[in-house]
Amino acid sequence: MSDINKGDSILEIRGLAVEVQGKRILEGLDLTVRAGEVHAIMGPNGAGKSTLSQVLAGRPDYDVKAGTVRYLGEDLLALAAEERARRGLFLGFQYPVEIPGVNNVYLLKAALNARRRQLGQPEVDAFEFLGLVRDKMRLMQMDESFLSRGVNEGFSGGEKKRNEILQMTVLEPILAILDETDSGLDIDALKVVAHGVNSLKRDDRAIVLVTHYQRLLDHIVPDHVHVLAGGRILKSGDASLALELERRGYDWVRAEAAAA
Amino acid sequence: MASTPTDLDALVAQKYEHGFVTDIDSDTVPPGLDEDVIRMISRKKGEPRFLLDWRLKSYRHWQTMREPHWAHVKYPPIDYQAISYYSAPKQNSDGPKSLADVDPKLLATYAKLGVPLHERARLAGVAVDAVFDSVSVATTFKSRLAEAGVIFCPFSDAVREHPALLEQYLGSVVPPTDNFYAALNSAVFTDGSFVYIPPGVRCPMELSTYFRINAAKTGQFERTLIIADAGSHVSYLEGCTAPMRDENQLHAAVVELVALDDSSIKYSTVQNWYPGDEHGVGGIYNFVTKRGECRGRNARISWTQVETGSAITWKYPSCVLTGDNSVGEFYSVAVANHYQQADTGTKMIHIGRNTRSTIVSKGISAGHAQNTYRGLVKVLPSADGARNYTQCDSLLMGARSGAHTFPYVEVRNPTATVEHEATTSKIGEDQLFYCLQRGLSAEDAVNMIVSGFCKSVFKELPMEFAVEAQNLLAVSLEGAVG
């Protein structure tokens, strides 16, 4: 279906430096994400995890001062936010916004059709679309009433996160970046969300989880774990690194990096 | 980063679609206003004596009044002697007897505006009265309406054909002394629509009047009177446009609604007068008095307005709830972009027992525009059990626009319940970015967010016009973001 094969480069970040309101947040960040992989980016508060997510998604007001980002071989930073989305880059927001009066389904259909136009596929009609969404809603254990509600309007924190993952499963992105998707979820909701994310895993896609906690990684097992601190990746490892971080915190990573 | 919207109000480049001028011979009187001009208007229209006297009385009263300046709007002084008070497309006889007699240029004008006057090409089930400058040029579906006993005709025809109804109701809701512009209108009004729905009749189709200002340096002073007799129902829509001109043009209309026992009037407006250019040059001054009286028990009057045009809007469609159990409603979307100024809202006057009113106002400001909601809820001592619910929401786009809310509440009956909710929000960078991240264009995202904001008002519009209103909103805000 796609011409992306397992192991192909999806995202290549080199020497990325970013300022937000004049403050340097990222400094010399390198990261490579290949098709078929799940990456977890962990790190202390204020390390720049959310900044990285937002910059990759194309948020205005984030000044890229240096570095390059290639996405599927293209210069990602030259693309507008909506162009990135249409090329299959999805950001699951840490704090999804409410858009009162705008129907969930309406936004989701517009989003899917924007993606399909980019792929040269015909737009989905309402009937076909509803069938698709209902399937995914079952997967996410979401109530039917969701269909008639406004975008995140009056949703609980958990419902908002579920909605993000629902959108992701409908849009089937090539690169999904999930920013603190586990925060604010109880254990049952966490399992549902993890199930949704796992359903997306495929050899021609990649997932980047940005998270504080190891507990999400019990349910979505990462291939690579990175520690982001002081604006760059200080250490990378496999799933066992997350367990070690859970046990020992971040200070030893910083000390190690300082000594190196 | 290509087209990422870093500045929400940068995409300011709205196009006004109806700005063309129809090149047509007009019979326009020279600018200026005195009793002779009023006599001339009255003579041209073949009016009965009582109406001329009424006009002159209004004019004399107007001369004692001062232009009001309490609204939150700014404009240079208006020279009332520089305005022409009568302009009509030239015709062979008194007026068109049928559509076949209407100047093809006029028909083309309305076709261009999307208002088909040919009955075979009309919007299904909508009867249209079209007013061009000072006169009505065509009313469609007259015969089908007549079968139901409904009178829907140009005001000038009503003057000649239904003088008794006119004498009974004209000025009974908005007296000539009501305010400066109502007095001026009463003196010089030229045309408009007249509607009478007989007892027990549900009007078989939507009625619609389309107002067009064409001639330069003219004012449009139309007068609309709608009477719903006992147990009758009517839905009426008004649309308006004008050419793009550098000078400001005055539009001072009066609309009166009378709802008798158990009747209902739904009055919807899609106002798209020329708003001026992006520097605030030109545009219509829309100083309008609209008021309905629920004169009978269980009567209902509902105003729905979508205001996207005019340089300045000064307008408060109101309900006087005289009859017991009567209901007044006001649903409004007011959009102001560039240098537009809108001061609009409503008055709900509760007089009868158990009267109820609902106010839902959505104000959207973009560019340098100022948008004001001004509302009065007044409960008189007689209005036992009166209830009001008011919701005012403002949406700001960009940093240079303003939203203001002046809600006045006057309650003189302890059994009354009055609720007021108000919110002001900025069209969020967050909301916008969220939509962009889902692949929507900035323009689609803004339209979607704004439509969502206005949803509770749009659903009150008749179906055909809800779509038109949504499109109009999209055009008005084109370029407001990006």
PDB file of C-alpha atoms in Angstrom, chain B residues 156-363:
ATOM      1  CA  SER B 156     -46.604  52.154  -1.880  1.00  0.00           C
ATOM      2  CA  ASP B 157     -49.246  49.738  -3.151  1.00  0.00           C
ATOM      3  CA  ALA B 158     -50.515  49.139   0.366  1.00  0.00           C
ATOM      4  CA  VAL B 159     -50.961  52.870   0.773  1.00  0.00           C
ATOM      5  CA  ARG B 160     -53.360  52.883  -2.155  1.00  0.00           C
ATOM      6  CA  GLU B 161     -54.972  49.469  -1.762  1.00  0.00           C
ATOM      7  CA  HIS B 162     -55.180  48.952   1.996  1.00  0.00           C
ATOM      8  CA  PRO B 163     -55.298  52.429   3.539  1.00  0.00           C
ATOM      9  CA  ALA B 164     -57.488  51.326   6.453  1.00  0.00           C
ATOM     10  CA  LEU B 165     -54.993  48.700   7.658  1.00  0.00           C
ATOM     11  CA  LEU B 166     -52.209  51.170   7.228  1.00  0.00           C
ATOM     12  CA  GLU B 167     -53.913  53.929   9.116  1.00  0.00           C
ATOM     13  CA  GLN B 168     -54.672  51.524  11.955  1.00  0.00           C
ATOM     14  CA  TYR B 169     -51.182  50.073  12.334  1.00  0.00           C
ATOM     15  CA  LEU B 170     -48.604  52.482  10.865  1.00  0.00           C
ATOM     16  CA  GLY B 171     -46.550  53.990  13.648  1.00  0.00           C
ATOM     17  CA  SER B 172     -48.380  51.993  16.290  1.00  0.00           C
ATOM     18  CA  VAL B 173     -45.205  50.168  17.328  1.00  0.00           C
ATOM     19  CA  VAL B 174     -42.579  52.734  16.366  1.00  0.00           C
ATOM     20  CA  PRO B 175     -44.190  56.148  16.672  1.00  0.00           C
ATOM     21  CA  PRO B 176     -42.639  58.923  14.564  1.00  0.00           C
ATOM     22  CA  THR B 177     -41.445  60.570  17.752  1.00  0.00           C
ATOM     23  CA  ASP B 178     -39.590  57.453  18.881  1.00  0.00           C
ATOM     24  CA  ASN B 179     -36.112  58.538  17.930  1.00  0.00           C
ATOM     25  CA  PHE B 180     -34.202  60.773  15.534  1.00  0.00           C
ATOM     26  CA  TYR B 181     -33.918  58.251  12.699  1.00  0.00           C
ATOM     27  CA  ALA B 182     -37.436  56.903  13.133  1.00  0.00           C
ATOM     28  CA  ALA B 183     -38.732  60.474  12.848  1.00  0.00           C
ATOM     29  CA  LEU B 184     -36.647  61.085   9.728  1.00  0.00           C
ATOM     30  CA  ASN B 185     -37.836  57.823   8.219  1.00  0.00           C
ATOM     31  CA  SER B 186     -41.474  58.643   9.009  1.00  0.00           C
ATOM     32  CA  ALA B 187     -41.078  61.915   7.140  1.00  0.00           C
ATOM     33  CA  VAL B 188     -39.340  60.644   4.027  1.00  0.00           C
ATOM     34  CA  PHE B 189     -39.823  56.881   3.756  1.00  0.00           C
ATOM     35  CA  THR B 190     -40.229  55.809   0.175  1.00  0.00           C
ATOM     36  CA  ASP B 191     -40.962  52.132  -0.040  1.00  0.00           C
ATOM     37  CA  GLY B 192     -40.635  48.810   1.675  1.00  0.00           C
ATOM     38  CA  SER B 193     -42.855  45.833   2.173  1.00  0.00           C
ATOM     39  CA  PHE B 194     -46.278  45.438   3.638  1.00  0.00           C
ATOM     40  CA  VAL B 195     -47.514  42.103   4.938  1.00  0.00           C
ATOM     41  CA  TYR B 196     -50.866  41.161   6.382  1.00  0.00           C
ATOM     42  CA  ILE B 197     -51.679  37.600   7.386  1.00  0.00           C
ATOM     43  CA  PRO B 198     -55.399  37.081   8.042  1.00  0.00           C
ATOM     44  CA  PRO B 199     -56.705  35.221  11.119  1.00  0.00           C
ATOM     45  CA  GLY B 200     -55.819  31.547  11.324  1.00  0.00           C
ATOM     46  CA  VAL B 201     -53.650  31.537   8.197  1.00  0.00           C
ATOM     47  CA  ARG B 202     -50.255  29.946   8.072  1.00  0.00           C
ATOM     48  CA  CYS B 203     -48.454  31.809   5.300  1.00  0.00           C
ATOM     49  CA  PRO B 204     -47.846  29.170   2.605  1.00  0.00           C
ATOM     50  CA  MET B 205     -44.311  30.292   1.813  1.00  0.00           C
ATOM     51  CA  GLU B 206     -41.390  32.277   3.144  1.00  0.00           C
ATOM     52  CA  LEU B 207     -41.701  35.965   2.370  1.00  0.00           C
ATOM     53  CA  SER B 208     -38.608  37.869   1.474  1.00  0.00           C
ATOM     54  CA  THR B 209     -37.656  41.424   0.655  1.00  0.00           C
ATOM     55  CA  TYR B 210     -34.423  42.277  -1.016  1.00  0.00           C
ATOM     56  CA  PHE B 211     -33.133  45.808  -0.580  1.00  0.00           C
ATOM     57  CA  ARG B 212     -30.610  47.318  -2.934  1.00  0.00           C
ATOM     58  CA  ILE B 213     -29.127  50.818  -2.777  1.00  0.00           C
ATOM     59  CA  ASN B 214     -27.816  51.687  -6.238  1.00  0.00           C
ATOM     60  CA  ALA B 215     -27.800  55.425  -6.879  1.00  0.00           C
ATOM     61  CA  ALA B 216     -25.002  57.572  -5.457  1.00  0.00           C
ATOM     62  CA  LYS B 217     -25.634  60.117  -2.699  1.00  0.00           C
ATOM     63  CA  THR B 218     -29.021  58.706  -1.908  1.00  0.00           C
ATOM     64  CA  GLY B 219     -30.393  57.477   1.317  1.00  0.00           C
ATOM     65  CA  GLN B 220     -32.638  54.506   1.605  1.00  0.00           C
ATOM     66  CA  PHE B 221     -35.518  54.972   3.971  1.00  0.00           C
ATOM     67  CA  GLU B 222     -37.716  51.983   3.751  1.00  0.00           C
ATOM     68  CA  ARG B 223     -40.610  51.114   5.917  1.00  0.00           C
ATOM     69  CA  THR B 224     -41.812  47.631   6.579  1.00  0.00           C
ATOM     70  CA  LEU B 225     -44.989  46.728   8.378  1.00  0.00           C
ATOM     71  CA  ILE B 226     -46.007  43.172   9.156  1.00  0.00           C
ATOM     72  CA  ILE B 227     -49.274  42.325  10.812  1.00  0.00           C
ATOM     73  CA  ALA B 228     -50.024  38.782  11.944  1.00  0.00           C
ATOM     74  CA  ASP B 229     -53.698  38.569  12.806  1.00  0.00           C
ATOM     75  CA  ALA B 230     -55.014  36.155  15.438  1.00  0.00           C
ATOM     76  CA  GLY B 231     -53.716  32.606  15.095  1.00  0.00           C
ATOM     77  CA  SER B 232     -51.611  33.304  11.997  1.00  0.00           C
ATOM     78  CA  HIS B 233     -47.980  32.513  11.259  1.00  0.00           C
ATOM     79  CA  VAL B 234     -45.420  34.056   8.973  1.00  0.00           C
ATOM     80  CA  SER B 235     -41.702  33.786   8.317  1.00  0.00           C
ATOM     81  CA  TYR B 236     -40.075  36.747   6.650  1.00  0.00           C
ATOM     82  CA  LEU B 237     -36.555  37.351   5.427  1.00  0.00           C
ATOM     83  CA  GLU B 238     -34.798  40.525   4.518  1.00  0.00           C
ATOM     84  CA  GLY B 239     -31.566  40.795   2.517  1.00  0.00           C
ATOM     85  CA  CYS B 240     -29.581  43.889   1.631  1.00  0.00           C
ATOM     86  CA  THR B 241     -26.614  44.943  -0.511  1.00  0.00           C
ATOM     87  CA  ALA B 242     -25.191  48.109  -2.041  1.00  0.00           C
ATOM     88  CA  PRO B 243     -22.480  49.057  -4.564  1.00  0.00           C
ATOM     89  CA  MET B 244     -18.990  49.945  -3.415  1.00  0.00           C
ATOM     90  CA  ARG B 245     -18.759  53.711  -3.204  1.00  0.00           C
ATOM     91  CA  ASP B 246     -16.238  55.954  -1.537  1.00  0.00           C
ATOM     92  CA  GLU B 247     -18.783  58.101   0.221  1.00  0.00           C
ATOM     93  CA  ASN B 248     -20.940  56.862   3.032  1.00  0.00           C
ATOM     94  CA  GLN B 249     -24.596  56.288   2.369  1.00  0.00           C
ATOM     95  CA  LEU B 250     -27.356  56.480   4.897  1.00  0.00           C
ATOM     96  CA  HIS B 251     -29.853  53.724   5.418  1.00  0.00           C
ATOM     97  CA  ALA B 252     -32.462  54.554   8.028  1.00  0.00           C
ATOM     98  CA  ALA B 253     -35.245  52.024   7.955  1.00  0.00           C
ATOM     99  CA  VAL B 254     -38.147  51.337  10.246  1.00  0.00           C
ATOM    100  CA  VAL B 255     -39.645  47.902  10.662  1.00  0.00           C
ATOM    101  CA  GLU B 256     -42.790  47.381  12.677  1.00  0.00           C
ATOM    102  CA  LEU B 257     -44.250  44.013  13.568  1.00  0.00           C
ATOM    103  CA  VAL B 258     -47.625  43.469  15.165  1.00  0.00           C
ATOM    104  CA  ALA B 259     -48.522  40.014  16.461  1.00  0.00           C
ATOM    105  CA  LEU B 260     -52.075  39.496  17.676  1.00  0.00           C
ATOM    106  CA  ASP B 261     -53.468  36.608  19.807  1.00  0.00           C
ATOM    107  CA  ASP B 262     -51.783  33.236  19.266  1.00  0.00           C
ATOM    108  CA  SER B 263     -49.889  34.436  16.210  1.00  0.00           C
ATOM    109  CA  SER B 264     -46.226  34.242  15.418  1.00  0.00           C
ATOM    110  CA  ILE B 265     -43.808  36.265  13.311  1.00  0.00           C
ATOM    111  CA  LYS B 266     -40.337  35.070  12.523  1.00  0.00           C
ATOM    112  CA  TYR B 267     -38.247  37.859  11.059  1.00  0.00           C
ATOM    113  CA  SER B 268     -34.812  36.983   9.719  1.00  0.00           C
ATOM    114  CA  THR B 269     -32.272  39.415   8.346  1.00  0.00           C
ATOM    115  CA  VAL B 270     -29.152  38.763   6.381  1.00  0.00           C
ATOM    116  CA  GLN B 271     -27.633  42.206   6.207  1.00  0.00           C
ATOM    117  CA  ASN B 272     -24.760  42.651   3.814  1.00  0.00           C
ATOM    118  CA  TRP B 273     -24.656  46.361   3.044  1.00  0.00           C
ATOM    119  CA  TYR B 274     -21.325  47.516   1.667  1.00  0.00           C
ATOM    120  CA  PRO B 275     -19.040  47.746   4.725  1.00  0.00           C
ATOM    121  CA  GLY B 276     -16.455  50.123   3.278  1.00  0.00           C
ATOM    122  CA  ASP B 277     -13.006  49.120   2.111  1.00  0.00           C
ATOM    123  CA  GLU B 278     -10.200  47.743   4.237  1.00  0.00           C
ATOM    124  CA  HIS B 279      -9.141  51.297   5.146  1.00  0.00           C
ATOM    125  CA  GLY B 280     -12.596  52.220   6.367  1.00  0.00           C
ATOM    126  CA  VAL B 281     -13.516  54.379   3.347  1.00  0.00           C
ATOM    127  CA  GLY B 282     -17.128  54.318   2.238  1.00  0.00           C
ATOM    128  CA  GLY B 283     -19.834  51.961   3.321  1.00  0.00           C
ATOM    129  CA  ILE B 284     -23.388  52.200   4.526  1.00  0.00           C
ATOM    130  CA  TYR B 285     -24.488  53.827   7.756  1.00  0.00           C
ATOM    131  CA  ASN B 286     -27.180  51.466   8.872  1.00  0.00           C
ATOM    132  CA  PHE B 287     -29.292  53.285  11.458  1.00  0.00           C
ATOM    133  CA  VAL B 288     -32.364  51.187  11.783  1.00  0.00           C
ATOM    134  CA  THR B 289     -35.293  50.937  14.157  1.00  0.00           C
ATOM    135  CA  LYS B 290     -36.894  47.518  14.319  1.00  0.00           C
ATOM    136  CA  ARG B 291     -39.537  46.700  16.838  1.00  0.00           C
ATOM    137  CA  GLY B 292     -42.288  44.181  17.232  1.00  0.00           C
ATOM    138  CA  GLU B 293     -45.184  44.137  19.608  1.00  0.00           C
ATOM    139  CA  CYS B 294     -46.775  40.934  20.848  1.00  0.00           C
ATOM    140  CA  ARG B 295     -50.077  42.688  21.220  1.00  0.00           C
ATOM    141  CA  GLY B 296     -52.118  39.548  21.821  1.00  0.00           C
ATOM    142  CA  ARG B 297     -51.995  36.645  24.247  1.00  0.00           C
ATOM    143  CA  ASN B 298     -49.589  33.820  23.434  1.00  0.00           C
ATOM    144  CA  ALA B 299     -48.097  35.777  20.574  1.00  0.00           C
ATOM    145  CA  ARG B 300     -44.519  35.186  19.536  1.00  0.00           C
ATOM    146  CA  ILE B 301     -42.009  37.377  17.744  1.00  0.00           C
ATOM    147  CA  SER B 302     -38.610  36.056  16.847  1.00  0.00           C
ATOM    148  CA  TRP B 303     -35.819  38.181  15.382  1.00  0.00           C
ATOM    149  CA  THR B 304     -32.873  36.439  13.829  1.00  0.00           C
ATOM    150  CA  GLN B 305     -30.171  38.568  12.299  1.00  0.00           C
ATOM    151  CA  VAL B 306     -26.882  37.919  10.609  1.00  0.00           C
ATOM    152  CA  GLU B 307     -25.137  41.254  10.280  1.00  0.00           C
ATOM    153  CA  THR B 308     -22.021  41.216   8.175  1.00  0.00           C
ATOM    154  CA  GLY B 309     -22.179  44.496   6.311  1.00  0.00           C
ATOM    155  CA  SER B 310     -22.385  48.279   6.815  1.00  0.00           C
ATOM    156  CA  ALA B 311     -19.652  50.646   7.908  1.00  0.00           C
ATOM    157  CA  ILE B 312     -21.690  51.433  10.989  1.00  0.00           C
ATOM    158  CA  THR B 313     -24.586  49.473  12.371  1.00  0.00           C
ATOM    159  CA  TRP B 314     -26.908  50.973  14.927  1.00  0.00           C
ATOM    160  CA  LYS B 315     -29.769  48.618  15.369  1.00  0.00           C
ATOM    161  CA  TYR B 316     -31.748  47.014  18.185  1.00  0.00           C
ATOM    162  CA  PRO B 317     -34.570  44.763  17.001  1.00  0.00           C
ATOM    163  CA  SER B 318     -36.859  44.708  20.001  1.00  0.00           C
ATOM    164  CA  CYS B 319     -39.952  43.050  21.375  1.00  0.00           C
ATOM    165  CA  VAL B 320     -42.680  44.673  23.397  1.00  0.00           C
ATOM    166  CA  LEU B 321     -44.390  41.812  25.181  1.00  0.00           C
ATOM    167  CA  THR B 322     -47.798  43.242  25.939  1.00  0.00           C
ATOM    168  CA  GLY B 323     -49.965  40.135  25.666  1.00  0.00           C
ATOM    169  CA  ASP B 324     -49.965  37.611  28.516  1.00  0.00           C
ATOM    170  CA  ASN B 325     -47.777  34.549  27.874  1.00  0.00           C
ATOM    171  CA  SER B 326     -46.227  36.180  24.849  1.00  0.00           C
ATOM    172  CA  VAL B 327     -42.702  35.321  23.771  1.00  0.00           C
ATOM    173  CA  GLY B 328     -39.911  37.465  22.348  1.00  0.00           C
ATOM    174  CA  GLU B 329     -36.689  36.086  20.898  1.00  0.00           C
ATOM    175  CA  PHE B 330     -33.554  37.657  19.523  1.00  0.00           C
ATOM    176  CA  TYR B 331     -30.810  35.627  17.879  1.00  0.00           C
ATOM    177  CA  SER B 332     -27.954  37.617  16.453  1.00  0.00           C
ATOM    178  CA  VAL B 333     -24.635  37.149  14.759  1.00  0.00           C
ATOM    179  CA  ALA B 334     -22.833  40.437  14.168  1.00  0.00           C
ATOM    180  CA  VAL B 335     -19.555  40.369  12.303  1.00  0.00           C
ATOM    181  CA  ALA B 336     -17.299  43.394  12.094  1.00  0.00           C
ATOM    182  CA  ASN B 337     -14.066  43.311  10.113  1.00  0.00           C
ATOM    183  CA  HIS B 338     -11.574  45.998   8.996  1.00  0.00           C
ATOM    184  CA  TYR B 339     -12.884  49.346  10.319  1.00  0.00           C
ATOM    185  CA  GLN B 340     -16.517  48.369  10.704  1.00  0.00           C
ATOM    186  CA  GLN B 341     -18.378  49.461  13.799  1.00  0.00           C
ATOM    187  CA  ALA B 342     -21.398  47.645  15.082  1.00  0.00           C
ATOM    188  CA  ASP B 343     -23.531  48.708  18.011  1.00  0.00           C
ATOM    189  CA  THR B 344     -26.370  46.255  18.074  1.00  0.00           C
ATOM    190  CA  GLY B 345     -28.537  44.306  20.445  1.00  0.00           C
ATOM    191  CA  THR B 346     -32.132  44.216  21.504  1.00  0.00           C
ATOM    192  CA  LYS B 347     -34.731  45.415  23.951  1.00  0.00           C
ATOM    193  CA  MET B 348     -37.199  43.089  25.597  1.00  0.00           C
ATOM    194  CA  ILE B 349     -39.989  44.940  27.333  1.00  0.00           C
ATOM    195  CA  HIS B 350     -42.088  42.685  29.539  1.00  0.00           C
ATOM    196  CA  ILE B 351     -45.551  44.078  30.198  1.00  0.00           C
ATOM    197  CA  GLY B 352     -47.913  41.073  30.159  1.00  0.00           C
ATOM    198  CA  ARG B 353     -47.956  38.267  32.678  1.00  0.00           C
ATOM    199  CA  ASN B 354     -45.761  35.196  32.162  1.00  0.00           C
ATOM    200  CA  THR B 355     -44.013  36.785  29.250  1.00  0.00           C
ATOM    201  CA  ARG B 356     -40.765  35.159  28.213  1.00  0.00           C
ATOM    202  CA  SER B 357     -37.789  36.387  26.271  1.00  0.00           C
ATOM    203  CA  THR B 358     -34.575  34.854  25.012  1.00  0.00           C
ATOM    204  CA  ILE B 359     -31.534  36.740  23.782  1.00  0.00           C
ATOM    205  CA  VAL B 360     -28.613  34.996  22.118  1.00  0.00           C
ATOM    206  CA  SER B 361     -26.011  37.365  20.744  1.00  0.00           C
ATOM    207  CA  LYS B 362     -22.775  36.362  19.036  1.00  0.00           C
ATOM    208  CA  GLY B 363     -20.376  39.171  18.184  1.00  0.00           C
TER     209      GLY B 363
END
